[in-house]
PDB file of C-alpha atoms and ligand atoms in Angstrom:
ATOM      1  CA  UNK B 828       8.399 -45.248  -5.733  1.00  0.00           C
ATOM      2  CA  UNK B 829       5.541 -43.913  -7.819  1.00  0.00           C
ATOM      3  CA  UNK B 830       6.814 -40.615  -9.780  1.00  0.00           C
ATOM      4  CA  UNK B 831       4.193 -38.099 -10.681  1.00  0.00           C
ATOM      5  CA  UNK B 832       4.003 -36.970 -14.497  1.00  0.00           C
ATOM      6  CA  UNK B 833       1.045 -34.776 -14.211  1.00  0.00           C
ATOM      7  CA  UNK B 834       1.943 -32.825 -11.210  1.00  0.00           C
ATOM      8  CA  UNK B 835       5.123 -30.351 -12.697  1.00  0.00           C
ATOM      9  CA  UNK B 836       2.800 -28.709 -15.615  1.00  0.00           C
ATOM     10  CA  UNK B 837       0.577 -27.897 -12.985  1.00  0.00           C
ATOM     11  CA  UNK B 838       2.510 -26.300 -11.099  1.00  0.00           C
ATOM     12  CA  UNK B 839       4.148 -24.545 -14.284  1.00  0.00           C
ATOM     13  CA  UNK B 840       0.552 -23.572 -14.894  1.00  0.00           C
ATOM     14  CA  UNK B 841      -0.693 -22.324 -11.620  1.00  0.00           C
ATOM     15  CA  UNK B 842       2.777 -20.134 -11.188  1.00  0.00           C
ATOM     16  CA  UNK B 843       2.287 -18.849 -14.711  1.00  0.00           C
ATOM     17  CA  UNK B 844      -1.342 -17.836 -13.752  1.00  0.00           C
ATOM     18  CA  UNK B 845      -0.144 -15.793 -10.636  1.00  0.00           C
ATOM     19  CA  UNK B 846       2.631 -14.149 -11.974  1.00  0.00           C
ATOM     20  CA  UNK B 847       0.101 -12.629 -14.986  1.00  0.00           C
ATOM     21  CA  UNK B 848      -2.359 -11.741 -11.802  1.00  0.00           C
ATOM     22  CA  UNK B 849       0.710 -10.209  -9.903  1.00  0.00           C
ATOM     23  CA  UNK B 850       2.310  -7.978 -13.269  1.00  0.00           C
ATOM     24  CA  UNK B 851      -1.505  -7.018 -13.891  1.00  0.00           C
ATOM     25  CA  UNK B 852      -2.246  -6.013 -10.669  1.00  0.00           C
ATOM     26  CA  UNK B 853       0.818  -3.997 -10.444  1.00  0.00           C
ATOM     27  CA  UNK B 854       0.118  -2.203 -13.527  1.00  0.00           C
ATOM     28  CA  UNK B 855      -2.869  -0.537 -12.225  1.00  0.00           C
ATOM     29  CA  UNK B 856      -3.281   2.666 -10.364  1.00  0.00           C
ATOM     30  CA  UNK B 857      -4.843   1.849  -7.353  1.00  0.00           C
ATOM     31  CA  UNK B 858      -5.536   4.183  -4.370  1.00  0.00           C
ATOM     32  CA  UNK B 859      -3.218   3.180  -1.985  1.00  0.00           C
ATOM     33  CA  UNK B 860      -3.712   6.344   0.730  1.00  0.00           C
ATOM     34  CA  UNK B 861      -5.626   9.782   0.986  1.00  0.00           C
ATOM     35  CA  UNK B 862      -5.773  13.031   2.825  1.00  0.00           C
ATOM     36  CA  UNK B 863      -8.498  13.593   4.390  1.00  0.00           C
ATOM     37  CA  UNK B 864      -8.226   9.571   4.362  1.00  0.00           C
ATOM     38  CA  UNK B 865     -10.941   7.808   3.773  1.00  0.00           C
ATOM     39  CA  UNK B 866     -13.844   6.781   6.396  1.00  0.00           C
ATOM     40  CA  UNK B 867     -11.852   9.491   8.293  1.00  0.00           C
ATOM     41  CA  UNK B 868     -13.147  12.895  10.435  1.00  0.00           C
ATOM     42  CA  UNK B 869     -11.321  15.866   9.027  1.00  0.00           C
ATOM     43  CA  UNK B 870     -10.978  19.056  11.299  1.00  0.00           C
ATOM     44  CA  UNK B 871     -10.720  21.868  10.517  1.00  0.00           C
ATOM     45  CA  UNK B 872     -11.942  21.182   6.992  1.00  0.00           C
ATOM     46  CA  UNK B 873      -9.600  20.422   4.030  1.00  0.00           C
ATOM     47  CA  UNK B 874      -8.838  22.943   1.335  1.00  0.00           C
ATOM     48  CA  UNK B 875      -7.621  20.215  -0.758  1.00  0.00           C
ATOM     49  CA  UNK B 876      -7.033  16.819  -1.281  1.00  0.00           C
ATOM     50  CA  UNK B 877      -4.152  14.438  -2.175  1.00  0.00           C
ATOM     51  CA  UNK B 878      -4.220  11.112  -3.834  1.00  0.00           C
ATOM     52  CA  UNK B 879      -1.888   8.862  -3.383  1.00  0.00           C
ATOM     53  CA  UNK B 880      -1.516   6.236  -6.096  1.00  0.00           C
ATOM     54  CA  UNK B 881       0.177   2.745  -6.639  1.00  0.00           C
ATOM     55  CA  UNK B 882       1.238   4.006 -10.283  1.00  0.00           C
ATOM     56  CA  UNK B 883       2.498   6.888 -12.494  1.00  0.00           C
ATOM     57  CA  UNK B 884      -0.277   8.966 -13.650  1.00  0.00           C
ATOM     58  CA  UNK B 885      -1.765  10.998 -16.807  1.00  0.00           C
ATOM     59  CA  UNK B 886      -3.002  13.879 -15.190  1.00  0.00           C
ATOM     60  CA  UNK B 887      -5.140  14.314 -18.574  1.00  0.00           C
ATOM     61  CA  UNK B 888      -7.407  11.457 -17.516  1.00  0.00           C
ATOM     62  CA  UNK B 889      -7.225  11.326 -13.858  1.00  0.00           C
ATOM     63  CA  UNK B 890      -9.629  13.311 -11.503  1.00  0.00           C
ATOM     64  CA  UNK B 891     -12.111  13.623  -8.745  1.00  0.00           C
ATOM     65  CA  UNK B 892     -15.922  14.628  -8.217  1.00  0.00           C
ATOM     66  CA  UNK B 893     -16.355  15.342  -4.638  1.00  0.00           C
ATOM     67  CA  UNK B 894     -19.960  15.013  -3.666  1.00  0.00           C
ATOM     68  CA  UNK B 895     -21.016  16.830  -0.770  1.00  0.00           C
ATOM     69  CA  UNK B 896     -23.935  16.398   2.184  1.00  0.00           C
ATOM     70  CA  UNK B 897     -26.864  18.021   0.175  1.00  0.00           C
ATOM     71  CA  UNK B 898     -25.942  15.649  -3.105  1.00  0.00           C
ATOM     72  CA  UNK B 899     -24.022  18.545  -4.443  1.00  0.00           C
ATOM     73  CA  UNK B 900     -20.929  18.432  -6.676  1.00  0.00           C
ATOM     74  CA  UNK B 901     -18.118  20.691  -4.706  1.00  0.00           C
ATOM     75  CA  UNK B 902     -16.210  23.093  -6.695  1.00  0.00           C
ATOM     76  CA  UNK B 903     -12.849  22.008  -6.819  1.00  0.00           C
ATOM     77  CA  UNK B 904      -9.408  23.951  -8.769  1.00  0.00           C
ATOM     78  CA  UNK B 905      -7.174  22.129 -11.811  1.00  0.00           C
ATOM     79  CA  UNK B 906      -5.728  19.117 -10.436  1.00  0.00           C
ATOM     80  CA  UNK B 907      -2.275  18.755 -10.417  1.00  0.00           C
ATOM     81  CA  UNK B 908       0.368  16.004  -9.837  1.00  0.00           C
ATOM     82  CA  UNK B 909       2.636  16.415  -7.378  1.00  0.00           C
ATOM     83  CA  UNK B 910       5.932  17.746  -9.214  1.00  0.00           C
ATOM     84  CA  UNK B 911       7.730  15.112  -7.343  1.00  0.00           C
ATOM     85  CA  UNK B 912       5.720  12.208  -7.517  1.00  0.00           C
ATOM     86  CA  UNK B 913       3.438  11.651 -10.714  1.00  0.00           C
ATOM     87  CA  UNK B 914       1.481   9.047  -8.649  1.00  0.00           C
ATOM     88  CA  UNK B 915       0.195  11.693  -6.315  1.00  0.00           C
ATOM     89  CA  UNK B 916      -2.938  13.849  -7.157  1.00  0.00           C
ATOM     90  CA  UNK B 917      -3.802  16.898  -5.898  1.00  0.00           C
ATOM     91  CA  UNK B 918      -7.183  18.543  -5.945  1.00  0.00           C
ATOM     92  CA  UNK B 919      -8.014  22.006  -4.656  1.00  0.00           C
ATOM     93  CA  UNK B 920     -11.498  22.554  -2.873  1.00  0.00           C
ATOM     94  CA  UNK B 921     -13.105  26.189  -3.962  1.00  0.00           C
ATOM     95  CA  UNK B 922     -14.778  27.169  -0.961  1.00  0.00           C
ATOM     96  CA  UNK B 923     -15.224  26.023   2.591  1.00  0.00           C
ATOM     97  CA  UNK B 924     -16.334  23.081   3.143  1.00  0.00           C
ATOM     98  CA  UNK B 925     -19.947  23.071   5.449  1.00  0.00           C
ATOM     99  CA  UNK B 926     -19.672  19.939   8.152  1.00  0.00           C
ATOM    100  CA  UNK B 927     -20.601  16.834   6.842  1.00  0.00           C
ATOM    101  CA  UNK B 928     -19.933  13.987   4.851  1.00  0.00           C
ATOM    102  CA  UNK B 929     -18.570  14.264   1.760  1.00  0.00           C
ATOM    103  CA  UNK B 930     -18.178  11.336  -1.309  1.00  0.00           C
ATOM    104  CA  UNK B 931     -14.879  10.995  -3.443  1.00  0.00           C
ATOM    105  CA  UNK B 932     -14.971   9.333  -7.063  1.00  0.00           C
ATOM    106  CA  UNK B 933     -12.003   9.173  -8.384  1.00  0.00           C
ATOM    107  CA  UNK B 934     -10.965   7.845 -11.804  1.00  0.00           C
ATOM    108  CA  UNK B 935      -7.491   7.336 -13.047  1.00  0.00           C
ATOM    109  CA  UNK B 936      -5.344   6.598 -15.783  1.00  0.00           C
ATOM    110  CA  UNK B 937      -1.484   4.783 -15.451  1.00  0.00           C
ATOM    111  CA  UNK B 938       1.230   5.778 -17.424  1.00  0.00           C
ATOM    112  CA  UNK B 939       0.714   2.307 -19.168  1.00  0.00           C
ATOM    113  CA  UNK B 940      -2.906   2.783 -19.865  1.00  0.00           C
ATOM    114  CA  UNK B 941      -4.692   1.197 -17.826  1.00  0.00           C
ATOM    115  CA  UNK B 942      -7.999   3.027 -16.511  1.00  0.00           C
ATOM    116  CA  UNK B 943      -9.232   2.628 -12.724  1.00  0.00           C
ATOM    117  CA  UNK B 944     -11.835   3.932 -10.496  1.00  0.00           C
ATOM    118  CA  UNK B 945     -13.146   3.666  -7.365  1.00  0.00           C
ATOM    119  CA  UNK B 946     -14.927   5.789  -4.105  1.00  0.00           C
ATOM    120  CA  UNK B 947     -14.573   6.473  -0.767  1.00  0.00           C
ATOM    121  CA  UNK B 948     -15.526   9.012   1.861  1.00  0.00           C
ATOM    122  CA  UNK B 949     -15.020  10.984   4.081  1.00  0.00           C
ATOM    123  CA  UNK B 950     -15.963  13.665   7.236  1.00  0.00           C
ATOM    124  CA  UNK B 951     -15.820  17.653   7.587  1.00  0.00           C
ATOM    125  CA  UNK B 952     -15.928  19.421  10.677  1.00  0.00           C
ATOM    126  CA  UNK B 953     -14.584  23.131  10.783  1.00  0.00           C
TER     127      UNK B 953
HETATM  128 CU1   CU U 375      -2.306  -1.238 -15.589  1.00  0.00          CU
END
């Protein structure tokens, strides 16, 4: 019987390696939902939106530019965190929104620091 010496600090290695992947990507405040979600048709048209995050937030350094059909920035109110749920964002729209399709960038910052960002889009119809 032919016993392996090399094989254990592999595997030591490779479960080390994925449980500093896993903690990381845990850490991170990731979009995890949206309404209007995204790639979605809203009707009538939304008057804000909400954020739903993987992590605590710091409302300081988290926020949205919402781009509209003509390239333009819409106006949006203060954001706000939910009072019940720091890892939800909320984001008044101004005015009414005209039909079309609209572009989200978000950026965010978790409670431990870390900074994320990331798009998505979605439709308007009144
Ligand atoms: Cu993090």
């Amino acid at each position: 019987m032919v016993h392996s010496r090399s094989a254990l600090p592999l595997v030591v290695l490779s479960s080390f390696v994925s449980a500093l992947w896993a903690s990381d990507a845990f850490a991170h405040a990731e979009l995890v939902s949206a309404t209007p979600a995204a790639k979605s048709m809203a009707m009538p048209a939304p008057t804000e939106l909400k954020l739903k995050f993987s992590e605590g937030l710091e409302l300081k350094f988290t926020g949205v530019k919402i781009v509209g059909p003509k390239q333009n920035v819409i106006e949006t109110g203060p954001a706000t965190l939910d009072p019940n749920d720091n890892t939800m964002l909320i984001v008044p729209i101004k005015s009414a929104l005209p039909d079309g399709k609209y572009t989200v960038d978000w950026h965010a910052l978790s409670t431990d620091g870390h900074k994320t960002k990331g798009t998505y889009w979605f439709e308007s119809m009144k």
